[in-house]
GROMACS .gro file of C-alpha atoms in nm:
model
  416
    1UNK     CA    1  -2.623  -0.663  -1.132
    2UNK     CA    2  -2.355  -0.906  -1.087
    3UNK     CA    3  -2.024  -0.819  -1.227
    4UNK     CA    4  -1.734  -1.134  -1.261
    5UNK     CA    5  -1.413  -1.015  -1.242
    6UNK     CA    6  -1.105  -1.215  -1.170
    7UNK     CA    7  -1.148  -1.446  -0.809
    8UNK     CA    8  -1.420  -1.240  -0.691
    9UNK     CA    9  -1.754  -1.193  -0.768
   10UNK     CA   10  -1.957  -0.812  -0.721
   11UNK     CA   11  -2.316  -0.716  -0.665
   12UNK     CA   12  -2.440  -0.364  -0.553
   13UNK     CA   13  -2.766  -0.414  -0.398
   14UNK     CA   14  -3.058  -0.158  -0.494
   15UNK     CA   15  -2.998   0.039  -0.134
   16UNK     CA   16  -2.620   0.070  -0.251
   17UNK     CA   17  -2.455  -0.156  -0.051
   18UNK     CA   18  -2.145  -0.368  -0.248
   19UNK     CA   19  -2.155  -0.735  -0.187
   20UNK     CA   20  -1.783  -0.874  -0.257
   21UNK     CA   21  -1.827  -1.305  -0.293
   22UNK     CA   22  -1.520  -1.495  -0.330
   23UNK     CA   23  -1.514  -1.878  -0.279
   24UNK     CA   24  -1.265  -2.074  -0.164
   25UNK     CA   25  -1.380  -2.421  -0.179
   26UNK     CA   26  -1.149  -2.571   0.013
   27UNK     CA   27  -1.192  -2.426   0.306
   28UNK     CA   28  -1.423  -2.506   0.585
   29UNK     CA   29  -1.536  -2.193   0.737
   30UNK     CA   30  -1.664  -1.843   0.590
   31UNK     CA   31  -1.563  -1.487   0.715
   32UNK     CA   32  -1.764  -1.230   0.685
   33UNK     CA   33  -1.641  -0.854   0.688
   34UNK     CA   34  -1.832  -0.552   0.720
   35UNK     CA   35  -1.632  -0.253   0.627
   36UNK     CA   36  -1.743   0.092   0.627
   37UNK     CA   37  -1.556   0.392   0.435
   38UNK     CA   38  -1.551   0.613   0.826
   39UNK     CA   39  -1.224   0.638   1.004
   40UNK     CA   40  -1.068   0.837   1.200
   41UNK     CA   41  -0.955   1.052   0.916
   42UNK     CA   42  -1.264   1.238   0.841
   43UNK     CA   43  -1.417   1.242   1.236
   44UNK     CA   44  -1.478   1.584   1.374
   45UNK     CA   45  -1.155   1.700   1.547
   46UNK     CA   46  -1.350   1.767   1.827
   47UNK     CA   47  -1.489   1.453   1.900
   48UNK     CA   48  -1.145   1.250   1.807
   49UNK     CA   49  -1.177   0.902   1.881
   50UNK     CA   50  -1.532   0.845   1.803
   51UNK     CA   51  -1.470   0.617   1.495
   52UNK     CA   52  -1.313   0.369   1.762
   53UNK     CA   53  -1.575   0.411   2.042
   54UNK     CA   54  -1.824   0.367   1.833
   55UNK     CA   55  -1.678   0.032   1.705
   56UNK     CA   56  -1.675  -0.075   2.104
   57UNK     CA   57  -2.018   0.023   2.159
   58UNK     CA   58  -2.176  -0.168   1.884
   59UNK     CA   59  -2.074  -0.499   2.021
   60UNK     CA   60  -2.301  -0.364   2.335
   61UNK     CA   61  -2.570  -0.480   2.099
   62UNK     CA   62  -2.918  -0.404   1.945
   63UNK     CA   63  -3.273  -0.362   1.995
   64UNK     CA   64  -3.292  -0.745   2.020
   65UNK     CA   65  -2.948  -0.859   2.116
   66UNK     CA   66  -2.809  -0.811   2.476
   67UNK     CA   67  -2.462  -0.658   2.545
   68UNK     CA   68  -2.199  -0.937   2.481
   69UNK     CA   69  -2.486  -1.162   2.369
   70UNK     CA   70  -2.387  -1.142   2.017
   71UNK     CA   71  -1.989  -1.272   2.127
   72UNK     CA   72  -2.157  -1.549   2.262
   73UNK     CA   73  -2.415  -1.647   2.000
   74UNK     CA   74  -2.120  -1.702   1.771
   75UNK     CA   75  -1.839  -1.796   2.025
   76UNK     CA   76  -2.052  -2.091   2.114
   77UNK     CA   77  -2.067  -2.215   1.762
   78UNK     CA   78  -1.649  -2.221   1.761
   79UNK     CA   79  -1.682  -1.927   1.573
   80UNK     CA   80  -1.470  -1.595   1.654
   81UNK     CA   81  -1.544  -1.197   1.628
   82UNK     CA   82  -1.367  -0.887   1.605
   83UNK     CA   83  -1.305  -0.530   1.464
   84UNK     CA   84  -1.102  -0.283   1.382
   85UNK     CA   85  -1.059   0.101   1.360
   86UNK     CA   86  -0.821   0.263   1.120
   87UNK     CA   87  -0.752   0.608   0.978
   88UNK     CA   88  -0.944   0.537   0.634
   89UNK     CA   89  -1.205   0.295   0.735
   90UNK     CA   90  -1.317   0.041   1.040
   91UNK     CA   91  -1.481  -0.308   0.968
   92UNK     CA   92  -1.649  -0.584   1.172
   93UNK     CA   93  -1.553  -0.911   1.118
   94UNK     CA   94  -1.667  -1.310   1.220
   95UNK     CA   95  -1.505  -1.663   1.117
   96UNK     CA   96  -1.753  -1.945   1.096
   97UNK     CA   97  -1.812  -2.285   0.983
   98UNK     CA   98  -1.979  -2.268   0.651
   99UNK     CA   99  -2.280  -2.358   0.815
  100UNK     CA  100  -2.335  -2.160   1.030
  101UNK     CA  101  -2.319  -1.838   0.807
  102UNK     CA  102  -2.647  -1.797   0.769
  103UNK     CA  103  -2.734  -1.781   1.151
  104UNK     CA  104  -2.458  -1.562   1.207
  105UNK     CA  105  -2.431  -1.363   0.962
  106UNK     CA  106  -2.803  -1.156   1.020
  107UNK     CA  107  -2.628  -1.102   1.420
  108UNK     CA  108  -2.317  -0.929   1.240
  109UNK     CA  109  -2.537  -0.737   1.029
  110UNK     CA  110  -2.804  -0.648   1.310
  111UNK     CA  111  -2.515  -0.519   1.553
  112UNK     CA  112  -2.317  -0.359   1.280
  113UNK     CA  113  -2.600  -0.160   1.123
  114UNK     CA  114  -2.859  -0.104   1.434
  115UNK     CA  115  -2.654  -0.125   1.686
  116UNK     CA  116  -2.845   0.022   2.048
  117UNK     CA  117  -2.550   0.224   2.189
  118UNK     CA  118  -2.750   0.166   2.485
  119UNK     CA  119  -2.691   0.479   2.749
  120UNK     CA  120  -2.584   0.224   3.067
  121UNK     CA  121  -2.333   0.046   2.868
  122UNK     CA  122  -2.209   0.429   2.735
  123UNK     CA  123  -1.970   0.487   3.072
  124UNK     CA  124  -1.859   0.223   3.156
  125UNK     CA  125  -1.705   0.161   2.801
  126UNK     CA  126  -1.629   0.484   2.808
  127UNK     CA  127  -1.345   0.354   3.087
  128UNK     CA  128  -1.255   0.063   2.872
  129UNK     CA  129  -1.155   0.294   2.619
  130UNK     CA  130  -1.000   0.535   2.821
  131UNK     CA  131  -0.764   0.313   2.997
  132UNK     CA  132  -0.666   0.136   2.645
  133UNK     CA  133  -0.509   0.512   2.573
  134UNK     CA  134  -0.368   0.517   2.917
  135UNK     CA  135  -0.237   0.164   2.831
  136UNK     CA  136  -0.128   0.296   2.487
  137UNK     CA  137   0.076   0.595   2.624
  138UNK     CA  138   0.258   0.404   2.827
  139UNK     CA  139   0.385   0.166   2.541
  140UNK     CA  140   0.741   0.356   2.391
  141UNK     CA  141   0.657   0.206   2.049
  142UNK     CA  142   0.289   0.353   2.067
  143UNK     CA  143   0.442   0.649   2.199
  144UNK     CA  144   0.779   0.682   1.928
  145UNK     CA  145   0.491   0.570   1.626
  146UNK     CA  146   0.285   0.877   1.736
  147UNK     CA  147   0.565   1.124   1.762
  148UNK     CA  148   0.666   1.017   1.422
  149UNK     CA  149   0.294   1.112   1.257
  150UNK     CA  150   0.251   1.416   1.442
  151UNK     CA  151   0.618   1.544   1.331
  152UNK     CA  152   0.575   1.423   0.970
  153UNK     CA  153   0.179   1.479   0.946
  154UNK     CA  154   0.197   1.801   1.099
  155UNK     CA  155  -0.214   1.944   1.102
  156UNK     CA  156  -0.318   1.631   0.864
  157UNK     CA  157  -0.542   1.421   1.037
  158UNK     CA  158  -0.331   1.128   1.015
  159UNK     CA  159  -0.097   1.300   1.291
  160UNK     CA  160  -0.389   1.189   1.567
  161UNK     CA  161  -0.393   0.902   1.746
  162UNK     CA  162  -0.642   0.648   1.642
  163UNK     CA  163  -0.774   0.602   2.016
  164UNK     CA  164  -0.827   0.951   2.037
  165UNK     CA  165  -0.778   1.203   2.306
  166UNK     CA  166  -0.908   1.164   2.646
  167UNK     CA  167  -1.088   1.493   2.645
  168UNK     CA  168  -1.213   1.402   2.337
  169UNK     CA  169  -1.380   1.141   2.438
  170UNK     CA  170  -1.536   1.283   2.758
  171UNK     CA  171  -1.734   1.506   2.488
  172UNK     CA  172  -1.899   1.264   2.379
  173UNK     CA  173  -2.287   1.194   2.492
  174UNK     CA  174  -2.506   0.845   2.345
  175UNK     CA  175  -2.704   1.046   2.121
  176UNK     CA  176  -2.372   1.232   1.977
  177UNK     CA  177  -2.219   0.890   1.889
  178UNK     CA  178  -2.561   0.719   1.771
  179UNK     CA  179  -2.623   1.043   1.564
  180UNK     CA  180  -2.241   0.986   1.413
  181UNK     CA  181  -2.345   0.588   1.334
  182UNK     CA  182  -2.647   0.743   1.122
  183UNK     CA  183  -2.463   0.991   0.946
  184UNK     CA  184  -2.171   0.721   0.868
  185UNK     CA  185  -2.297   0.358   0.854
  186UNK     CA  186  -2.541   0.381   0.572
  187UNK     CA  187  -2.563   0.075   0.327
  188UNK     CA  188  -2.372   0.304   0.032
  189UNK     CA  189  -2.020   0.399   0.216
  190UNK     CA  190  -2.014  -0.058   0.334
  191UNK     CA  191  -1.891  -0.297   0.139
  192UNK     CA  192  -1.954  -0.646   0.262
  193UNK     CA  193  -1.694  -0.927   0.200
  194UNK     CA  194  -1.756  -1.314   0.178
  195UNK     CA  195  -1.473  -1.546   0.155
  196UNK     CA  196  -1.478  -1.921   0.221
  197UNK     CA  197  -1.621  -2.261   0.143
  198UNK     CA  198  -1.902  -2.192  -0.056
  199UNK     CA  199  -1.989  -2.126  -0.339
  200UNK     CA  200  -1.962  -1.727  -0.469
  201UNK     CA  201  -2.367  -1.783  -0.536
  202UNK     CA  202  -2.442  -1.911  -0.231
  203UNK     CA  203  -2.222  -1.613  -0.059
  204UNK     CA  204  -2.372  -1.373  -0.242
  205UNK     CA  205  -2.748  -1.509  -0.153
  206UNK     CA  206  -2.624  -1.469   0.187
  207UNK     CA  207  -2.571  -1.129   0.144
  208UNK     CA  208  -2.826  -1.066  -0.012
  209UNK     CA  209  -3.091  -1.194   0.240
  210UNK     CA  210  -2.931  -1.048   0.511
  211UNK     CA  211  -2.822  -0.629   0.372
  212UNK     CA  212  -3.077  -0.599   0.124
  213UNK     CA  213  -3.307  -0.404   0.362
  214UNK     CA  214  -3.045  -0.190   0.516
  215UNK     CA  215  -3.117   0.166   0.455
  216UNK     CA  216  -3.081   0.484   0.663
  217UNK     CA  217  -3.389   0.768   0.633
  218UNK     CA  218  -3.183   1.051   0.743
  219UNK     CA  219  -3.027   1.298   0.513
  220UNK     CA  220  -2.626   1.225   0.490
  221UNK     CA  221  -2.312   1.496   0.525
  222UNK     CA  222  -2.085   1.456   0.308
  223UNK     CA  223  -1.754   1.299   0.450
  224UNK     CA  224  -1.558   1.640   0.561
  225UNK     CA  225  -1.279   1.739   0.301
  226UNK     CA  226  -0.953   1.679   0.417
  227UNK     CA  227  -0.619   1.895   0.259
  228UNK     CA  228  -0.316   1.690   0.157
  229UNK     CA  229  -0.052   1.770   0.487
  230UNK     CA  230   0.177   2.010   0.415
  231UNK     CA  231   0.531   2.005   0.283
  232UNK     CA  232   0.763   1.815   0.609
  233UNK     CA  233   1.056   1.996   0.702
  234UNK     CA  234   1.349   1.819   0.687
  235UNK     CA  235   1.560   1.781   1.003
  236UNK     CA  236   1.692   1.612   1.272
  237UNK     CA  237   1.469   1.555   1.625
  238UNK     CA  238   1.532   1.382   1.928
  239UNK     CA  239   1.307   1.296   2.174
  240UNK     CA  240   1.365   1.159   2.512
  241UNK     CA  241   1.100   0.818   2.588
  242UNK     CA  242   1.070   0.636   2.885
  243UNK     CA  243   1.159   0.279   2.953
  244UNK     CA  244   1.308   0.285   2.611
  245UNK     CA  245   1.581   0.046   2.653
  246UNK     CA  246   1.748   0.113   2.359
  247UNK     CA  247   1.812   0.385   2.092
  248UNK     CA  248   1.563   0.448   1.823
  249UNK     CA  249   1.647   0.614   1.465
  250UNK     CA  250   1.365   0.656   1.240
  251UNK     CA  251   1.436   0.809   0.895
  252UNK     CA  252   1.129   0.975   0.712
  253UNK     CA  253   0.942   1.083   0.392
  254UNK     CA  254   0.589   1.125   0.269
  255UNK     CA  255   0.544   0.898  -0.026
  256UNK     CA  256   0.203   0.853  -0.280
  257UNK     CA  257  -0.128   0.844  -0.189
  258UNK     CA  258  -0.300   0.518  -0.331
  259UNK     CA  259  -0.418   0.648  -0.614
  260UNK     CA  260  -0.065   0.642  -0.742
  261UNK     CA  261  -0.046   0.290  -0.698
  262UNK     CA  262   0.310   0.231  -0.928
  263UNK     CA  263   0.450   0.453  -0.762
  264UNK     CA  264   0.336   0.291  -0.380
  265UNK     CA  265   0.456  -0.057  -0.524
  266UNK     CA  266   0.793   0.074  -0.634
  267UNK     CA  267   0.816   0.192  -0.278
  268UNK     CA  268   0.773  -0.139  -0.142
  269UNK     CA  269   1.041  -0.257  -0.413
  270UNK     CA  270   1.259   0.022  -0.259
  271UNK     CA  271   1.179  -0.111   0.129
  272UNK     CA  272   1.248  -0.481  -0.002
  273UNK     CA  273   1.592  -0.386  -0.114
  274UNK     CA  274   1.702  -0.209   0.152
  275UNK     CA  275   1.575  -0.438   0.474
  276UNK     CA  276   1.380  -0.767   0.391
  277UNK     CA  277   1.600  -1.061   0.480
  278UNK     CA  278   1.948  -1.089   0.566
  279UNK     CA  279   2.082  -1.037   0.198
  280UNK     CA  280   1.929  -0.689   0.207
  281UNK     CA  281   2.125  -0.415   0.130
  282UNK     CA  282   2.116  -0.221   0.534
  283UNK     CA  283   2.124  -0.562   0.696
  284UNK     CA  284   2.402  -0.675   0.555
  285UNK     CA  285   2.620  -0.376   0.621
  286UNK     CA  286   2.466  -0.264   0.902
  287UNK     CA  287   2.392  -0.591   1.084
  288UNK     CA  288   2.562  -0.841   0.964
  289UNK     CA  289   2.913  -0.666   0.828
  290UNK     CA  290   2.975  -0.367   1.089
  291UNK     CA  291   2.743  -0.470   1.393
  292UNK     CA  292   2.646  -0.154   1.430
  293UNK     CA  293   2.267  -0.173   1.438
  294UNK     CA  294   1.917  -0.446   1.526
  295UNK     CA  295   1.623  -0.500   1.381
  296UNK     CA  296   1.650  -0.313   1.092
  297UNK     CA  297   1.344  -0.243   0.913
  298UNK     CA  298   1.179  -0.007   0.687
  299UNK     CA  299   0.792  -0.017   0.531
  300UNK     CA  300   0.578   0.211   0.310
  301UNK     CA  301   0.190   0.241   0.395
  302UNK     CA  302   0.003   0.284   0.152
  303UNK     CA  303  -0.320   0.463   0.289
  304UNK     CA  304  -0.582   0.680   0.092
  305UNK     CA  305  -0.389   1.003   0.177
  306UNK     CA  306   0.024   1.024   0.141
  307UNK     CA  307   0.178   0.732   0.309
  308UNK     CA  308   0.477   0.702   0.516
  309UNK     CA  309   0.812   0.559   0.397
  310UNK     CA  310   1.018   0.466   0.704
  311UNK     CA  311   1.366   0.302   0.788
  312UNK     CA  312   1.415   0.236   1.132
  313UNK     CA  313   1.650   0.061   1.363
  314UNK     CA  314   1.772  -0.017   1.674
  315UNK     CA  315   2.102   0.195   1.788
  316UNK     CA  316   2.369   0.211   2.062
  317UNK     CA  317   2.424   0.591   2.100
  318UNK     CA  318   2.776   0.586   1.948
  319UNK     CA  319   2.660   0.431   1.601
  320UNK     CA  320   2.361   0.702   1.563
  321UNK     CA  321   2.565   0.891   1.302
  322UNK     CA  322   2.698   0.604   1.130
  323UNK     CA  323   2.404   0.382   1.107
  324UNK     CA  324   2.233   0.722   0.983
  325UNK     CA  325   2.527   0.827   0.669
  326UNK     CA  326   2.487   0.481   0.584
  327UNK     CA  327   2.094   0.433   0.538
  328UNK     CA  328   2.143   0.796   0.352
  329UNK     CA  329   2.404   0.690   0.137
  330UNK     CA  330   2.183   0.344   0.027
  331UNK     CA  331   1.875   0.536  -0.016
  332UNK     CA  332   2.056   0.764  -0.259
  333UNK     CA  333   2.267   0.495  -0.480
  334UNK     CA  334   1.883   0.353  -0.487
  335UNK     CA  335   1.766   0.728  -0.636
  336UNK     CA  336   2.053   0.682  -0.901
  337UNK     CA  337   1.933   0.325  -1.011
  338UNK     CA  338   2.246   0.157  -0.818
  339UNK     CA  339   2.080  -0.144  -0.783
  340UNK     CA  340   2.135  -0.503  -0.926
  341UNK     CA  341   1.895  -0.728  -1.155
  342UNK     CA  342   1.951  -0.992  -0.931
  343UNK     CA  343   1.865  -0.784  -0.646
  344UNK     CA  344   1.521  -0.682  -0.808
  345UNK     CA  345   1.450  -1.013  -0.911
  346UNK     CA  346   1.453  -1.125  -0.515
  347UNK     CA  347   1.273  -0.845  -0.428
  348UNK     CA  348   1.008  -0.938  -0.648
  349UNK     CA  349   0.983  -1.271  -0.581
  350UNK     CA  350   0.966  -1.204  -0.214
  351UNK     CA  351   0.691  -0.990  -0.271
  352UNK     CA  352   0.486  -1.188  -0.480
  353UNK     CA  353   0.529  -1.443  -0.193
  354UNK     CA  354   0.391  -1.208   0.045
  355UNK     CA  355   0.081  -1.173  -0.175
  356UNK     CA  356   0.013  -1.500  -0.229
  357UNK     CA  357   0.029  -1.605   0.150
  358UNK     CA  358  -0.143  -1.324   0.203
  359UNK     CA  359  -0.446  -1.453   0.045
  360UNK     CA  360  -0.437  -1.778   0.171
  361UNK     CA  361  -0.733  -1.775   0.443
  362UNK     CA  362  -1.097  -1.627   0.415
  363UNK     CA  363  -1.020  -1.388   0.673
  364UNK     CA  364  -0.669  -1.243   0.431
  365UNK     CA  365  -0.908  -1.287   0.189
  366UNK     CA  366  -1.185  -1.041   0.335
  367UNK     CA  367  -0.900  -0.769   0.470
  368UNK     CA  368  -0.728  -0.747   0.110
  369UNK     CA  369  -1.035  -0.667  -0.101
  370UNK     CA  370  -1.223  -0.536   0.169
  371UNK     CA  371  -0.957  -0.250   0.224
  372UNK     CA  372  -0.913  -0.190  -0.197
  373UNK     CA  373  -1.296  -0.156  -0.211
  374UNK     CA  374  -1.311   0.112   0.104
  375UNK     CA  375  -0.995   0.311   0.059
  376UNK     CA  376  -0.950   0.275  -0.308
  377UNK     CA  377  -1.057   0.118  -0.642
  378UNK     CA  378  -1.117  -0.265  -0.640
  379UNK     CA  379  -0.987  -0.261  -0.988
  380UNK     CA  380  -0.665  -0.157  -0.848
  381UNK     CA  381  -0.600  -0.462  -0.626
  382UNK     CA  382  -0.583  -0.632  -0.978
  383UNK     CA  383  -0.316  -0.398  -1.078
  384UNK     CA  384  -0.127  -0.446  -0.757
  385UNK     CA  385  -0.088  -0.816  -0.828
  386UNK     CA  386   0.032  -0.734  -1.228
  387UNK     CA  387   0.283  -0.475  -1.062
  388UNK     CA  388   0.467  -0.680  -0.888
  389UNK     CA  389   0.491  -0.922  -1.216
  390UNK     CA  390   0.595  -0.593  -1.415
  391UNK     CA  391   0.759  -0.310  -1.270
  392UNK     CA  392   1.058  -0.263  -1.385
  393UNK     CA  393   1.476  -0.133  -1.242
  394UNK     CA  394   1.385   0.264  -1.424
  395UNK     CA  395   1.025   0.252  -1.243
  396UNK     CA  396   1.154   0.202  -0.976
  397UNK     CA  397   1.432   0.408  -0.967
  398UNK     CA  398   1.228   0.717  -1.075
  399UNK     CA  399   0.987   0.661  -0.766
  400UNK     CA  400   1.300   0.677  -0.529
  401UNK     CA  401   1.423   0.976  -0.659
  402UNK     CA  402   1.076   1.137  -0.663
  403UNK     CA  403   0.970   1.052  -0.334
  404UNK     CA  404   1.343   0.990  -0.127
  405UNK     CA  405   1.545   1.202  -0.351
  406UNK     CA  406   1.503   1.524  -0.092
  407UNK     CA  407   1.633   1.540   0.272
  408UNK     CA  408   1.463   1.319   0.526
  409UNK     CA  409   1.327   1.419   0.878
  410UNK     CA  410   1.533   1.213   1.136
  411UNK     CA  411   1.417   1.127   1.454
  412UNK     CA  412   1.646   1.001   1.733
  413UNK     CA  413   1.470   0.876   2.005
  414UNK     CA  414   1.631   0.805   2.370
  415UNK     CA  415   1.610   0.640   2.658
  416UNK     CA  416   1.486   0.874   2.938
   0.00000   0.00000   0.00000
């Protein structure tokens, strides 16, 4: 049945899949986004990093399609391809000229749900992947990033690193990773977006054609159960990085999961205030009044489990303590509602901004609903929009002192 609701339009197919149509007439080209509710979050510890292998291997193709021969069926219509692996989901992705959806779109679906994982292609990826972590733990901000999960995360899954471990992957056989695409890409845990220039019927039709024969025989696992992480012990920890040119400080907390949506917007409200744009309340002190610190920033993810609220910045050694009593000091008047109307009111306005251009291409388009449907509710990227409109200075005062109102972990990181 298809169900109307706000810009986008919604269809379940009888094998479970959801069909998400949204059309954006003016545009000229159509992305298409596969996303599928397996990430690295719920992936045997054992066998860490095979949510992003497997995303590698499928574009070695299918039954029918050669490795790389997919790439190049849609590379030589001007069109482009990728993917992506998170924590809470990975999705498959293509930008075409309206069309040319309907030739592409049945490749993206063929590698996507049948994909070969064929075993000659299964080493030598193997190395691709294993010299991306090399690659990664060489970077200092992959490596500081990682420290900072592991020491706030603790046992919680989203303390591992995406890529996975390299003994992890050397675990892994073809017929372990081709059993984990059965158990995981089956028609009822995808959603499949459609943004662009046509129209949401002709999107959906599209869909239609192409998923409504997906199916998987074998009997499904539930996704593994995975425990909130544990309370984070406040401190301070400094860790010595290589290459790091300068000093890091990165102030922590655990915020909402996205179920508490309100409370994850008033976060961002919170981050807004303290480090978006010159006029900020760190920047300007920090930055622009004292000199003591660079590129300030702070975000909040929100994520299906508790996200991460973060203020970081870049430190000569003799300003650590400073730069630190200061962002402490903000972060509390915050808890205690010190904050002005005017101040809100740019906040706001800034993030509605961020919203709107956020939305402005079929491909921002697919990611935004395409993550709500996977890691949340769709219903609640809806809500998002209205609480930006309507949150108000005690909502998000309360969420500061709930979330920030205890002692942070501090990390100090230096150059080695």
């Amino acid at each position: 049945m298809k169900e109307i609701t706000g810009n986008y339009t919604k269809e379940v197919l009888p094998n479970g899949l959801t069909l998400l149509a949204i059309s954006q007439p003016q545009s000229a080209v159509v992305t298409a986004d596969i996303w599928v509710r397996s990430g690295a979050r719920t992936e045997p510890e054992r066998y860490q990093g095979v949510s992003h292998f497997l995303e590698h291997l499928v574009f070695k193709g299918s039954e029918r399609l050669l490795p790389g021969q997919f790439d190049h069926l849609v590379e030589e219509r001007g069109g482009t391809t990728n993917a992506a692996t998170s924590m809470d989901f990975t999705h498959y992705y293509i930008t075409v000229a309206r069309e040319d959806l309907a030739e592409c779109l049945p490749l993206l679906a063929e590698i996507v749900c049948t994909p070969a994982i064929p075993d000659a292609e299964f080493d030598p990826e193997r190395l691709v992947v294993l010299e991306e972590i090399r690659r990664a733990n060489d970077n200092p901000d992959r490596r500081i990033y990682q420290t900072l999960v592991r020491t706030l995360y603790g046992d919680h899954p989203y303390s591992r690193p995406v890529l996975g471990e390299p003994a992890n992957l050397m675990d892994l056989t073809p017929a372990l990773v081709r059993a984990f695409h059965r158990e995981r890409y089956r028609p009822e845990a995808m959603t499949v977006v459609l943004a662009g220039g046509l129209s949401a019927d002709q999107l959906l039709a599209a869909g239609r054609e192409t998923f409504q024969h997906s199916t998987n025989p074998e009997l499904v696992s539930p996704l593994p159960l995975v425990a909130p992480p544990g309370p984070v012990l406040p401190g301070r920890h400094v860790y010595p990085i290589p290459r790091l040119q300068q000093h890091r400080l990165l102030i922590g907390w655990l915020g909402p999961d996205i179920r508490a949506l309100a409370d994850g917007v008033a976060l961002e409200f919170v981050s807004t205030l303290l480090t978006t744009g010159r006029t900020s309340r760190l920047v300007r002190i920090l930055r622009e009044e004292k000199g003591w610190a660079r590129n300030l920033n702070s975000y909040f993810s929100l994520q299906h489990d508790p996200g991460l609220f973060v203020i970081g910045a870049q430190v000569e050694p003799q300003f650590l303590e400073p730069v630190e009593h200061v962002i402490r000091e903000e972060v509390q008047r915050l808890t205690h509602g010190d904050f002005t109307l005017s101040e809100l009111e740019r906040a706001r306005r800034l993030l509605i901004s961020e919203f709107v251009f956020g939305t402005e291409t079929p491909s921002q388009t697919c990611t935004l609903h395409g993550y709500y449907s996977t890691v949340a509710d769709l219903d609640q990227l809806s809500q998002y929009r209205a609480l930006l409109d309507t949150l108000e200075a005690a909502d998000i005062q309360q969420a500061a002192q709930r979330y920030l109102g205890g002692d942070p972990t501090t990390l100090i990181f230096e150059p080695q």
